[in-house]
């Protein structure tokens, strides 16, 4: 339905002035930020409008309207008003109604949302005007105006803005208001609108999404690795900041305006908790009262904001924001001081980053509490986000290096554990063998004692009491064999010179008793410092006895020579007689008779060898070779 004609002509648009020379540096800065390109000469910029506060569902009574300068900031012009304000713009458009040109209205800011009527026809609706009201404070609006909706003279554009009072918002940027309005060709203003949308909406949307992904990843890493709990707090900081940024592009929420403001204000306490704890934990400090006090502060802030009511939200939130900012500054100062005192190398990255974030947060705080250009606040919001992303990548890189170093350390530790386990197993095996050897040695000694005390005594009695010479001889031989066995069982080593003396006395005596001339050759005693193991002594004695017995019983020799030498690390014993030798019929059967098998077997047990050389009529040579390194030790 067409609106009633205005009582007087509304403020007329005027051509946008050409850019003055002194404005070029400022314009260049704005262009660099992507915030506000130069106005086009063919556009109209409206800096005055008729404004009227209306109740929902009531038509405007323009007789009560008054002229208002644009931009209109409700925190200044109507600080306690919440509702709808209708703005009327008037202009002439000669020849526009007959053309095909598409025009547009470019509205930099309309907080919280708006509807546009052109000559009484609804041209655009920016969102919900009733609760839950759309939140488009940071979103520029481009309203297409077809040429068919315009007339040559007396065009009226009514812009209904739904907004909130300063007391009902946490930040002055979200109080109601309307910016200056520009009318011009759609294609010209669309380029400007796209650039502004890319900077103010799309870029924060991408940055907040990236913060959410990286923050969630770091929070999980820190949660799973409690020793790196600073990662969890930094991840929570990134998640909280991403939620704060989301207010720039999340316009339609399923809850009321008051709930949204309470959530945004409460997020600042959680961000402060995460920031302070991150700085403390990253500097390897854990303060117990902070672990308790910061969560209590979050609960206290939420309670105070709810208790303050909608009419005191801004005052209460501003006081809390000031306190939270001071806490973050104090934590950053403590980190810088503590790190500078302990390890200055860690400040090369964190120091500049904290400075950049501090300046950006201070600017953001001023933008929230004062009426500086909101676009400065946009830049201040994005700078910490980029710093958080850079620092997050650095922390992830450090964590990856630490994880790689820990993995290498774990592998080295596992290798050392395996080596230690193998050493323990070897030591255990050696102890087990030693234990078995000790038990065996004790058992051998017990058996040797029994043989010596029981059997030895009985054999000695037979030797001295028997009237039969043969029995006495056999008893004497058995007694000597028993004594040899006892010596072997006791395990006591024998000096090599003593062993040669015993062997010489026994061999020469037995040969002489049998009528065989004996000859003995051995090194002098002072040339034999070695000792012979009990086992080697016993086995060598038995080999020597078997060889002498064979000479006495089977060779028919009249002469026997024994030579003992130490050469090339071996102990050699050569027994040679001039007897008949081994008959041809026994050739190849030496291991089955004459004790040859037992001699070779004993030598093999000692890791040595026993060779027999013989021929009919040429005597017999027995060569015994024992390795000294196995059976002979230095005395």
Coordinates of C-alpha atoms in Angstrom, one line a residue:
X1 CA 0.0 0.0 0.0
X2 CA 1.5 3.4 -1.0
X3 CA 2.7 5.5 1.9
X4 CA 1.0 8.8 2.5
X5 CA 2.7 11.8 0.9
X6 CA 5.3 13.5 3.2
X7 CA 4.4 16.8 4.7
X8 CA 7.5 18.3 3.3
X9 CA 10.1 17.2 0.9
X10 CA 12.5 14.8 2.5
X11 CA 16.2 15.6 2.4
X12 CA 17.6 15.4 -1.1
X13 CA 20.7 13.4 -2.1
X14 CA 23.6 15.3 -3.4
X15 CA 26.3 14.1 -5.9
X16 CA 29.3 12.5 -4.1
X17 CA 32.2 15.0 -4.1
X18 CA 35.3 14.2 -5.9
X19 CA 38.2 13.0 -3.8
X20 CA 40.4 15.8 -2.5
X21 CA 44.1 15.5 -2.8
X22 CA 44.6 15.5 1.0
X23 CA 42.4 12.4 1.2
X24 CA 44.6 10.2 -1.0
X25 CA 46.7 8.7 1.8
X26 CA 43.6 7.9 3.7
X27 CA 41.8 6.5 0.7
X28 CA 44.9 4.4 -0.2
X29 CA 44.9 2.9 3.3
X30 CA 41.2 2.2 3.1
X31 CA 41.6 0.6 -0.3
X32 CA 44.5 -1.5 1.0
X33 CA 42.2 -2.8 3.8
X34 CA 39.5 -3.5 1.3
X35 CA 36.9 -1.5 3.3
X36 CA 35.7 1.4 1.4
X37 CA 36.5 2.0 -2.3
X38 CA 36.1 5.5 -3.7
X39 CA 32.6 6.7 -4.4
X40 CA 31.5 6.9 -8.0
X41 CA 30.6 10.2 -9.5
X42 CA 27.2 9.0 -10.8
X43 CA 26.1 7.9 -7.3
X44 CA 24.0 9.7 -4.7
X45 CA 25.2 9.7 -1.1
X46 CA 22.4 10.4 1.5
X47 CA 23.7 12.0 4.7
X48 CA 20.3 13.2 5.9
X49 CA 17.0 11.5 6.3
X50 CA 13.6 11.9 8.1
X51 CA 13.5 9.5 11.0
X52 CA 10.5 8.3 13.1
X53 CA 10.2 5.8 15.9
X54 CA 7.3 3.5 15.3
X55 CA 5.6 0.7 17.2
X56 CA 5.2 -2.7 15.6
X57 CA 2.3 -2.9 13.2
X58 CA 1.7 0.9 13.3
X59 CA 2.0 3.1 10.1
X60 CA 4.4 5.9 10.4
X61 CA 3.0 9.4 11.0
X62 CA 5.5 11.5 9.1
X63 CA 4.1 14.7 10.6
X64 CA 6.1 13.7 13.7
X65 CA 9.3 12.9 11.9
X66 CA 12.4 14.9 12.3
X67 CA 15.5 15.3 10.2
X68 CA 18.4 13.1 11.3
X69 CA 22.0 13.0 10.1
X70 CA 23.4 9.8 8.7
X71 CA 25.1 7.8 9.9
X72 CA 22.7 7.6 12.8
X73 CA 24.2 5.9 15.9
X74 CA 21.4 5.0 18.3
X75 CA 23.9 4.9 21.2
X76 CA 24.1 8.7 20.8
X77 CA 20.8 9.7 19.3
X78 CA 18.4 7.4 21.2
X79 CA 20.6 5.4 23.7
X80 CA 17.6 3.8 25.6
X81 CA 15.4 3.0 22.6
X82 CA 14.8 -0.6 21.4
X83 CA 12.4 -1.2 18.5
X84 CA 11.9 0.1 14.9
X85 CA 13.0 3.4 13.4
X86 CA 11.8 4.2 9.9
X87 CA 14.1 6.5 7.8
X88 CA 12.7 8.3 4.7
X89 CA 14.9 9.3 1.8
X90 CA 13.7 11.5 -1.1
X91 CA 15.2 12.0 -4.6
X92 CA 14.3 12.8 -8.2
X93 CA 15.1 10.3 -11.0
X94 CA 14.2 11.9 -14.3
X95 CA 14.2 9.4 -17.1
X96 CA 14.8 6.5 -14.8
X97 CA 11.3 5.1 -15.1
X98 CA 11.5 4.6 -18.8
X99 CA 15.0 3.0 -18.8
X100 CA 16.2 -0.5 -18.3
X101 CA 19.0 0.4 -15.8
X102 CA 19.1 -1.5 -12.5
X103 CA 19.8 0.7 -9.6
X104 CA 20.7 -0.3 -6.1
X105 CA 21.0 1.1 -2.6
X106 CA 24.3 0.3 -0.8
X107 CA 23.9 0.3 3.0
X108 CA 27.1 -0.2 4.9
X109 CA 25.5 -0.8 8.2
X110 CA 22.0 -1.4 9.4
X111 CA 21.9 -2.8 12.9
X112 CA 20.3 -5.2 13.6
X113 CA 18.3 -5.7 10.4
X114 CA 16.1 -3.8 8.0
X115 CA 13.3 -3.7 5.4
X116 CA 13.2 -1.3 2.4
X117 CA 10.1 0.2 0.7
X118 CA 10.5 2.1 -2.6
X119 CA 7.5 4.3 -3.4
X120 CA 5.3 2.2 -1.2
X121 CA 6.5 -1.2 -2.6
X122 CA 8.5 -3.7 -0.6
X123 CA 11.8 -3.9 -2.3
X124 CA 14.0 -5.8 0.2
X125 CA 13.8 -7.6 3.5
X126 CA 17.2 -8.1 5.3
X127 CA 15.9 -10.7 7.9
X128 CA 13.5 -11.3 10.7
X129 CA 12.2 -8.1 12.3
X130 CA 10.6 -10.0 15.3
X131 CA 12.4 -12.2 17.9
X132 CA 14.6 -13.9 17.2
X133 CA 15.8 -10.9 15.3
X134 CA 18.3 -11.3 12.5
X135 CA 21.8 -10.0 13.5
X136 CA 23.2 -8.2 10.4
X137 CA 25.1 -5.4 12.1
X138 CA 28.4 -6.3 10.4
X139 CA 26.9 -7.3 7.0
X140 CA 26.6 -4.7 4.3
X141 CA 23.3 -4.6 2.4
X142 CA 22.8 -4.2 -1.3
X143 CA 19.2 -3.5 -2.2
X144 CA 18.3 -3.8 -6.0
X145 CA 16.0 -1.0 -7.2
X146 CA 14.5 -1.7 -10.7
X147 CA 14.0 1.3 -12.8
X148 CA 10.3 0.5 -13.1
X149 CA 9.8 1.2 -9.4
X150 CA 11.1 4.8 -9.8
X151 CA 9.3 7.9 -11.0
X152 CA 10.7 11.1 -12.4
X153 CA 10.1 13.2 -9.3
X154 CA 9.4 12.7 -5.6
X155 CA 10.7 9.2 -5.1
X156 CA 10.5 8.1 -1.5
X157 CA 12.6 5.3 0.0
X158 CA 11.5 4.1 3.5
X159 CA 14.0 2.0 5.5
X160 CA 12.7 0.4 8.6
X161 CA 15.5 -0.6 11.0
X162 CA 15.0 -3.0 13.9
X163 CA 17.6 -2.3 16.6
X164 CA 18.5 -2.4 20.3
X165 CA 19.5 0.1 22.9
X166 CA 23.1 0.4 24.1
X167 CA 22.2 -1.0 27.5
X168 CA 21.0 -4.2 25.9
X169 CA 24.2 -5.1 24.0
X170 CA 27.6 -6.1 25.2
X171 CA 29.3 -3.9 22.6
X172 CA 28.5 -0.4 21.2
X173 CA 29.0 -1.8 17.8
X174 CA 25.8 -3.9 18.1
X175 CA 23.6 -1.0 19.2
X176 CA 21.0 0.1 16.7
X177 CA 21.9 2.4 13.9
X178 CA 22.0 3.2 10.2
X179 CA 25.0 4.3 8.1
X180 CA 25.1 6.7 5.2
X181 CA 23.3 5.4 2.1
X182 CA 24.4 5.4 -1.4
X183 CA 22.2 5.1 -4.5
X184 CA 23.7 4.3 -7.9
X185 CA 24.0 1.8 -10.7
X186 CA 23.7 -1.8 -9.5
X187 CA 26.8 -3.1 -11.3
X188 CA 29.0 -0.3 -9.8
X189 CA 27.7 -0.8 -6.2
X190 CA 27.7 -4.6 -6.5
X191 CA 31.5 -4.6 -6.9
X192 CA 31.9 -2.5 -3.8
X193 CA 29.5 -4.7 -1.9
X194 CA 31.3 -7.9 -3.0
X195 CA 34.7 -6.5 -1.8
X196 CA 33.1 -5.4 1.5
X197 CA 31.4 -8.8 1.9
X198 CA 34.7 -10.6 1.2
X199 CA 36.5 -8.7 3.8
X200 CA 33.8 -8.4 6.5
X201 CA 32.0 -11.7 6.1
X202 CA 33.7 -14.3 3.9
X203 CA 37.3 -13.8 5.3
X204 CA 36.1 -14.1 9.0
X205 CA 34.1 -17.1 8.0
X206 CA 37.1 -18.9 6.5
X207 CA 39.3 -17.8 9.4
X208 CA 36.9 -19.0 12.0
X209 CA 36.4 -22.3 10.3
X210 CA 40.2 -22.8 10.2
X211 CA 40.4 -21.8 13.8
X212 CA 37.7 -24.4 14.7
X213 CA 39.5 -27.2 12.9
X214 CA 43.0 -26.4 14.2
X215 CA 41.7 -25.6 17.7
X216 CA 39.8 -28.8 17.9
X217 CA 42.8 -30.8 16.7
X218 CA 45.1 -29.1 19.3
X219 CA 42.5 -29.5 22.1
X220 CA 42.4 -33.3 21.4
X221 CA 46.2 -33.5 21.3
X222 CA 46.5 -31.7 24.6
X223 CA 43.7 -33.7 26.2
X224 CA 45.3 -37.0 25.2
X225 CA 48.8 -35.8 26.3
X226 CA 48.4 -34.2 29.7
X227 CA 52.1 -33.3 29.9
X228 CA 51.4 -30.9 27.0
X229 CA 48.2 -29.5 28.5
X230 CA 49.1 -26.1 27.1
X231 CA 48.0 -27.5 23.7
X232 CA 44.5 -28.1 25.1
X233 CA 44.2 -24.6 26.5
X234 CA 45.5 -23.0 23.3
X235 CA 43.0 -25.2 21.3
X236 CA 40.2 -23.9 23.6
X237 CA 41.5 -20.4 23.0
X238 CA 41.2 -20.8 19.3
X239 CA 37.8 -22.4 19.6
X240 CA 36.5 -19.5 21.7
X241 CA 37.9 -16.9 19.3
X242 CA 36.3 -18.7 16.4
X243 CA 32.9 -18.5 18.1
X244 CA 33.4 -14.8 18.7
X245 CA 34.2 -14.3 15.0
X246 CA 31.2 -16.3 14.0
X247 CA 28.9 -13.4 15.1
X248 CA 30.1 -11.6 12.0
X249 CA 28.5 -14.1 9.6
X250 CA 26.0 -16.1 11.7
X251 CA 22.9 -13.8 11.1
X252 CA 19.9 -16.0 11.9
X253 CA 20.1 -17.8 15.3
X254 CA 17.3 -19.9 16.9
X255 CA 17.3 -17.9 20.1
X256 CA 16.6 -14.4 21.2
X257 CA 18.8 -11.3 21.0
X258 CA 19.4 -11.3 24.8
X259 CA 20.6 -14.9 24.8
X260 CA 23.0 -14.2 22.0
X261 CA 24.4 -11.2 23.9
X262 CA 24.8 -13.3 27.1
X263 CA 26.6 -16.0 25.1
X264 CA 29.0 -13.5 23.5
X265 CA 29.8 -11.8 26.8
X266 CA 30.2 -15.2 28.6
X267 CA 32.6 -16.4 25.9
X268 CA 35.1 -13.7 26.9
X269 CA 35.5 -15.2 30.3
X270 CA 36.2 -18.6 28.8
X271 CA 38.7 -17.1 26.4
X272 CA 40.4 -15.4 29.3
X273 CA 40.6 -18.7 31.2
X274 CA 42.1 -20.4 28.1
X275 CA 44.6 -17.6 27.4
X276 CA 45.8 -17.3 31.0
X277 CA 46.2 -21.0 31.5
X278 CA 48.0 -21.4 28.2
X279 CA 50.6 -18.8 29.1
X280 CA 51.1 -20.4 32.6
X281 CA 51.3 -23.9 31.3
X282 CA 53.5 -23.0 28.3
X283 CA 55.9 -21.4 30.8
X284 CA 55.8 -24.7 32.7
X285 CA 54.0 -23.1 35.7
X286 CA 50.9 -24.5 37.3
X287 CA 49.2 -22.3 39.8
X288 CA 46.6 -24.2 41.8
X289 CA 44.5 -21.2 42.8
X290 CA 44.2 -20.3 39.1
X291 CA 42.9 -23.8 38.4
X292 CA 40.1 -23.1 40.8
X293 CA 39.6 -19.3 40.5
X294 CA 39.3 -19.0 36.7
X295 CA 36.3 -21.5 36.4
X296 CA 34.7 -19.8 39.4
X297 CA 35.1 -16.5 37.7
X298 CA 33.4 -17.8 34.6
X299 CA 30.4 -18.9 36.6
X300 CA 30.4 -15.6 38.6
X301 CA 30.4 -13.6 35.3
X302 CA 27.6 -15.5 33.8
X303 CA 25.5 -15.2 37.0
X304 CA 26.2 -11.4 37.2
X305 CA 25.2 -10.9 33.6
X306 CA 21.9 -12.7 34.1
X307 CA 21.2 -11.0 37.3
X308 CA 21.9 -7.5 35.9
X309 CA 19.0 -7.8 33.5
X310 CA 18.7 -6.5 29.9
X311 CA 18.8 -2.8 30.9
X312 CA 22.3 -3.1 32.5
X313 CA 23.9 -5.7 30.3
X314 CA 26.3 -3.2 28.6
X315 CA 27.5 -1.7 31.9
X316 CA 28.1 -5.0 33.5
X317 CA 29.8 -6.5 30.5
X318 CA 32.1 -3.5 30.1
X319 CA 33.2 -3.8 33.7
X320 CA 33.9 -7.5 33.2
X321 CA 35.7 -6.9 29.9
X322 CA 38.0 -4.4 31.6
X323 CA 38.9 -6.9 34.4
X324 CA 39.4 -9.8 31.9
X325 CA 41.7 -7.6 29.8
X326 CA 43.8 -6.8 32.8
X327 CA 44.1 -10.5 33.7
X328 CA 45.3 -11.3 30.2
X329 CA 47.9 -8.5 30.3
X330 CA 49.1 -9.6 33.7
X331 CA 49.5 -13.2 32.5
X332 CA 51.4 -12.1 29.4
X333 CA 53.7 -9.9 31.5
X334 CA 54.4 -12.7 33.9
X335 CA 55.2 -15.0 30.9
X336 CA 57.5 -12.5 29.3
X337 CA 59.3 -11.9 32.6
X338 CA 59.6 -15.5 33.6
X339 CA 60.7 -16.7 30.2
X340 CA 63.2 -13.9 29.9
X341 CA 64.7 -14.9 33.2
X342 CA 64.9 -18.6 32.4
X343 CA 65.3 -19.0 28.7
X344 CA 65.5 -15.9 26.5
X345 CA 65.5 -17.9 23.2
X346 CA 61.8 -18.8 23.6
X347 CA 60.9 -15.1 23.4
X348 CA 62.0 -14.6 19.8
X349 CA 58.6 -15.8 18.6
X350 CA 56.2 -15.4 21.5
X351 CA 57.4 -11.9 22.4
X352 CA 56.4 -10.2 19.0
X353 CA 53.3 -12.3 18.8
X354 CA 52.1 -11.3 22.2
X355 CA 52.8 -7.6 21.3
X356 CA 50.8 -7.9 18.1
X357 CA 47.9 -9.6 19.8
X358 CA 48.0 -7.1 22.7
X359 CA 47.7 -4.1 20.3
X360 CA 44.9 -5.9 18.3
X361 CA 43.0 -6.8 21.5
X362 CA 43.4 -3.3 22.8
X363 CA 42.0 -1.9 19.6
X364 CA 39.2 -4.5 19.7
X365 CA 38.4 -3.4 23.2
X366 CA 38.2 0.2 22.3
X367 CA 36.0 -0.7 19.3
X368 CA 33.7 -2.6 21.6
X369 CA 33.4 0.2 24.2
X370 CA 33.7 3.3 22.1
X371 CA 32.3 4.6 18.8
X372 CA 35.4 4.4 16.6
X373 CA 34.9 3.1 13.1
X374 CA 33.7 -0.5 13.2
X375 CA 35.9 -1.4 10.3
X376 CA 38.9 -0.8 12.5
X377 CA 37.4 -3.4 14.9
X378 CA 37.1 -5.9 12.0
X379 CA 40.9 -5.6 11.3
X380 CA 41.6 -5.9 15.0
X381 CA 39.5 -9.1 15.2
X382 CA 41.3 -10.7 12.2
X383 CA 44.9 -9.9 13.3
X384 CA 44.7 -12.1 16.5
X385 CA 43.1 -14.9 14.4
X386 CA 46.0 -14.9 12.0
X387 CA 48.5 -14.8 14.9
X388 CA 46.7 -17.7 16.6
X389 CA 46.9 -19.7 13.4
X390 CA 50.6 -19.0 13.0
X391 CA 51.3 -19.8 16.6
X392 CA 49.2 -22.9 16.4
X393 CA 51.2 -24.2 13.4
X394 CA 54.4 -23.5 15.4
X395 CA 53.1 -25.4 18.5
X396 CA 52.1 -28.3 16.3
X397 CA 55.5 -28.3 14.7
X398 CA 57.2 -28.3 18.1
X399 CA 54.9 -31.0 19.3
X400 CA 55.7 -33.1 16.3
X401 CA 59.4 -32.7 16.9
X402 CA 59.0 -33.5 20.6
X403 CA 56.9 -36.6 19.6
X404 CA 59.6 -37.7 17.1
X405 CA 62.3 -37.2 19.8
X406 CA 60.3 -39.1 22.3
X407 CA 59.8 -41.9 19.8
X408 CA 63.5 -42.1 19.2
X409 CA 64.1 -42.0 23.0
X410 CA 61.5 -44.8 23.4
X411 CA 63.2 -46.9 20.8
X412 CA 66.6 -46.3 22.4
X413 CA 65.1 -47.2 25.8
X414 CA 63.6 -50.4 24.4
X415 CA 66.9 -51.3 22.9
X416 CA 68.6 -50.7 26.2
X417 CA 65.9 -52.7 28.0
X418 CA 66.4 -55.6 25.5
X419 CA 70.2 -55.5 26.1
X420 CA 69.7 -55.3 29.8
X421 CA 67.2 -58.2 29.7
X422 CA 69.7 -60.3 27.6
X423 CA 72.5 -59.4 30.1
X424 CA 70.2 -60.4 33.0
X425 CA 69.3 -63.7 31.3
X426 CA 73.0 -64.4 30.7
X427 CA 73.8 -63.6 34.2
X428 CA 71.0 -65.7 35.4
X429 CA 72.2 -68.6 33.2
X430 CA 75.7 -68.1 34.6
X431 CA 74.4 -68.1 38.1
X432 CA 72.4 -71.2 37.4
X433 CA 75.5 -72.9 36.0
X434 CA 77.5 -71.7 38.9
X435 CA 74.9 -73.0 41.3
X436 CA 74.9 -76.4 39.5
X437 CA 78.6 -76.4 39.5
X438 CA 78.8 -75.6 43.2
X439 CA 76.3 -78.3 44.0
X440 CA 78.2 -80.7 41.8
X441 CA 81.5 -79.8 43.3
X442 CA 80.0 -80.3 46.8
X443 CA 78.7 -83.7 45.7
X444 CA 82.0 -84.7 44.2
X445 CA 83.8 -83.8 47.3
X446 CA 81.3 -85.8 49.4
X447 CA 81.8 -88.8 47.1
X448 CA 85.6 -88.4 47.3
X449 CA 85.5 -88.2 51.0
X450 CA 83.4 -91.3 51.2
X451 CA 85.7 -93.2 48.8
X452 CA 88.8 -92.1 50.8
X453 CA 87.4 -92.8 54.2
X454 CA 85.5 -96.0 53.5
X455 CA 86.8 -97.7 50.4
X456 CA 90.4 -96.4 50.8
X457 CA 90.5 -97.7 54.4
X458 CA 89.3 -101.1 53.4
X459 CA 91.7 -101.4 50.4
X460 CA 94.6 -100.4 52.6
X461 CA 93.6 -103.1 55.2
X462 CA 93.6 -105.7 52.4
X463 CA 97.1 -104.6 51.3
X464 CA 98.6 -105.0 54.7
X465 CA 96.7 -108.1 55.9
X466 CA 96.4 -110.3 52.8
X467 CA 98.8 -113.2 52.7
X468 CA 98.1 -113.7 49.0
X469 CA 100.6 -111.6 47.0
X470 CA 98.3 -111.4 44.0
X471 CA 95.4 -110.1 46.1
X472 CA 97.7 -107.7 47.8
X473 CA 98.9 -106.4 44.4
X474 CA 95.4 -106.0 43.1
X475 CA 94.3 -104.2 46.2
X476 CA 97.3 -101.9 45.9
X477 CA 96.5 -101.1 42.3
X478 CA 92.9 -100.5 43.2
X479 CA 94.0 -98.2 46.0
X480 CA 96.1 -96.1 43.7
X481 CA 93.2 -95.9 41.2
X482 CA 90.9 -94.9 43.9
X483 CA 93.3 -92.2 45.1
X484 CA 93.5 -90.9 41.5
X485 CA 89.7 -90.8 41.3
X486 CA 89.5 -88.9 44.6
X487 CA 92.0 -86.4 43.4
X488 CA 89.9 -85.9 40.3
X489 CA 86.8 -85.5 42.3
X490 CA 88.2 -82.9 44.6
X491 CA 89.0 -80.7 41.6
X492 CA 92.2 -79.3 43.0
X493 CA 94.7 -78.2 40.3
X494 CA 98.2 -79.8 40.2
X495 CA 101.4 -78.0 39.4
X496 CA 102.7 -79.4 36.1
X497 CA 106.1 -80.0 37.5
X498 CA 104.6 -82.0 40.4
X499 CA 102.5 -84.0 37.9
X500 CA 105.5 -84.8 35.8
X501 CA 107.4 -85.9 38.9
X502 CA 104.5 -88.3 39.9
X503 CA 104.2 -89.7 36.4
X504 CA 108.0 -90.2 36.1
X505 CA 108.2 -92.0 39.5
X506 CA 105.2 -94.3 38.6
X507 CA 106.3 -95.1 35.0
X508 CA 110.0 -95.8 35.8
X509 CA 109.0 -97.9 38.8
X510 CA 106.5 -100.0 36.8
X511 CA 108.9 -100.5 33.9
X512 CA 111.8 -101.5 36.2
X513 CA 109.6 -104.0 38.0
X514 CA 108.8 -105.6 34.6
X515 CA 112.4 -105.7 33.5
X516 CA 112.0 -102.9 30.9
X517 CA 114.6 -100.1 30.8
X518 CA 112.9 -96.8 31.3
X519 CA 114.1 -93.4 30.0
X520 CA 112.4 -90.1 31.0
X521 CA 112.9 -86.7 29.4
X522 CA 111.1 -83.5 30.6
X523 CA 111.8 -79.8 31.0
X524 CA 113.4 -78.6 34.2
X525 CA 111.0 -77.7 37.1
X526 CA 111.9 -74.0 36.8
X527 CA 110.6 -74.0 33.2
X528 CA 107.2 -75.2 34.2
X529 CA 105.3 -72.5 36.1
X530 CA 101.9 -73.8 34.9
X531 CA 99.3 -75.8 36.9
X532 CA 97.2 -78.6 35.4
X533 CA 93.5 -79.0 36.1
X534 CA 92.5 -82.0 38.2
X535 CA 90.5 -83.4 35.3
X536 CA 93.4 -83.2 32.9
X537 CA 95.8 -84.6 35.4
X538 CA 93.5 -87.6 36.1
X539 CA 92.8 -88.4 32.4
X540 CA 96.5 -88.0 31.4
X541 CA 97.5 -90.3 34.3
X542 CA 95.1 -92.9 33.1
X543 CA 96.3 -92.6 29.5
X544 CA 99.9 -92.9 30.6
X545 CA 99.1 -96.0 32.8
X546 CA 97.2 -97.7 29.9
X547 CA 100.1 -97.1 27.6
X548 CA 102.7 -98.5 30.1
X549 CA 100.4 -101.5 30.8
X550 CA 100.3 -102.3 27.1
X551 CA 104.0 -102.0 26.8
X552 CA 104.5 -104.3 29.8
X553 CA 101.9 -106.9 28.8
X554 CA 101.9 -107.0 25.0
X555 CA 105.0 -105.3 23.4
X556 CA 107.9 -107.5 24.5
X557 CA 110.0 -104.3 24.6
X558 CA 113.2 -104.0 26.5
X559 CA 113.4 -100.2 26.3
X560 CA 110.8 -97.5 26.7
X561 CA 111.4 -93.7 26.4
X562 CA 109.0 -91.0 27.5
X563 CA 109.4 -87.4 26.3
X564 CA 107.4 -84.4 27.7
X565 CA 107.6 -81.1 25.9
X566 CA 105.6 -77.8 25.7
X567 CA 105.6 -76.5 22.1
X568 CA 103.3 -74.2 20.1
X569 CA 100.9 -73.8 23.0
X570 CA 100.4 -77.6 23.4
X571 CA 101.5 -80.1 26.0
X572 CA 102.9 -83.1 24.3
X573 CA 103.6 -86.5 25.8
X574 CA 105.4 -89.1 23.5
X575 CA 105.8 -92.8 24.7
X576 CA 108.0 -94.9 22.5
X577 CA 109.1 -98.6 22.9
X578 CA 111.3 -101.0 20.9
X579 CA 108.9 -103.9 21.1
X580 CA 107.3 -106.1 18.5
X581 CA 104.8 -103.5 17.5
X582 CA 101.1 -104.2 16.7
X583 CA 100.5 -107.4 14.7
X584 CA 99.1 -107.1 11.2
X585 CA 96.0 -109.0 12.2
X586 CA 95.1 -106.2 14.7
X587 CA 95.6 -103.4 12.1
X588 CA 92.4 -101.4 11.9
X589 CA 91.2 -102.8 15.2
X590 CA 93.2 -100.7 17.6
X591 CA 90.0 -98.9 18.8
X592 CA 88.6 -102.3 19.9
X593 CA 91.3 -103.6 22.1
X594 CA 94.5 -103.0 24.1
X595 CA 92.9 -100.0 25.8
X596 CA 93.5 -97.9 22.7
X597 CA 89.8 -96.8 22.5
X598 CA 89.8 -95.7 26.1
X599 CA 93.0 -93.7 25.5
X600 CA 91.7 -91.9 22.5
X601 CA 88.4 -91.3 24.2
X602 CA 90.0 -89.7 27.2
X603 CA 92.2 -87.5 24.9
X604 CA 89.0 -86.4 23.0
X605 CA 87.3 -85.4 26.3
X606 CA 90.2 -83.1 26.9
X607 CA 89.9 -81.5 23.4
X608 CA 93.2 -83.2 22.5
X609 CA 94.2 -86.2 20.5
X610 CA 96.0 -89.5 21.0
X611 CA 97.8 -90.9 18.0
X612 CA 99.3 -94.4 17.7
X613 CA 102.1 -95.2 15.3
X614 CA 103.3 -98.8 15.0
X615 CA 104.5 -101.5 12.7
X616 CA 105.5 -105.1 13.1
X617 CA 109.1 -105.3 14.4
X618 CA 109.4 -101.5 14.7
X619 CA 107.9 -100.8 18.1
X620 CA 105.1 -98.5 19.0
X621 CA 104.9 -94.7 19.4
X622 CA 102.0 -93.1 21.3
X623 CA 101.6 -89.3 20.9
X624 CA 99.3 -87.4 23.3
X625 CA 98.7 -83.7 22.6
X626 CA 96.7 -81.5 24.9
X627 CA 95.9 -77.7 24.3
X628 CA 97.4 -75.7 27.2
X629 CA 94.9 -72.9 26.9
X630 CA 92.1 -75.3 28.0
X631 CA 93.7 -77.4 30.7
X632 CA 96.8 -75.5 31.9
X633 CA 96.8 -72.3 33.8
X634 CA 99.7 -70.1 35.0
X635 CA 100.8 -70.7 38.5

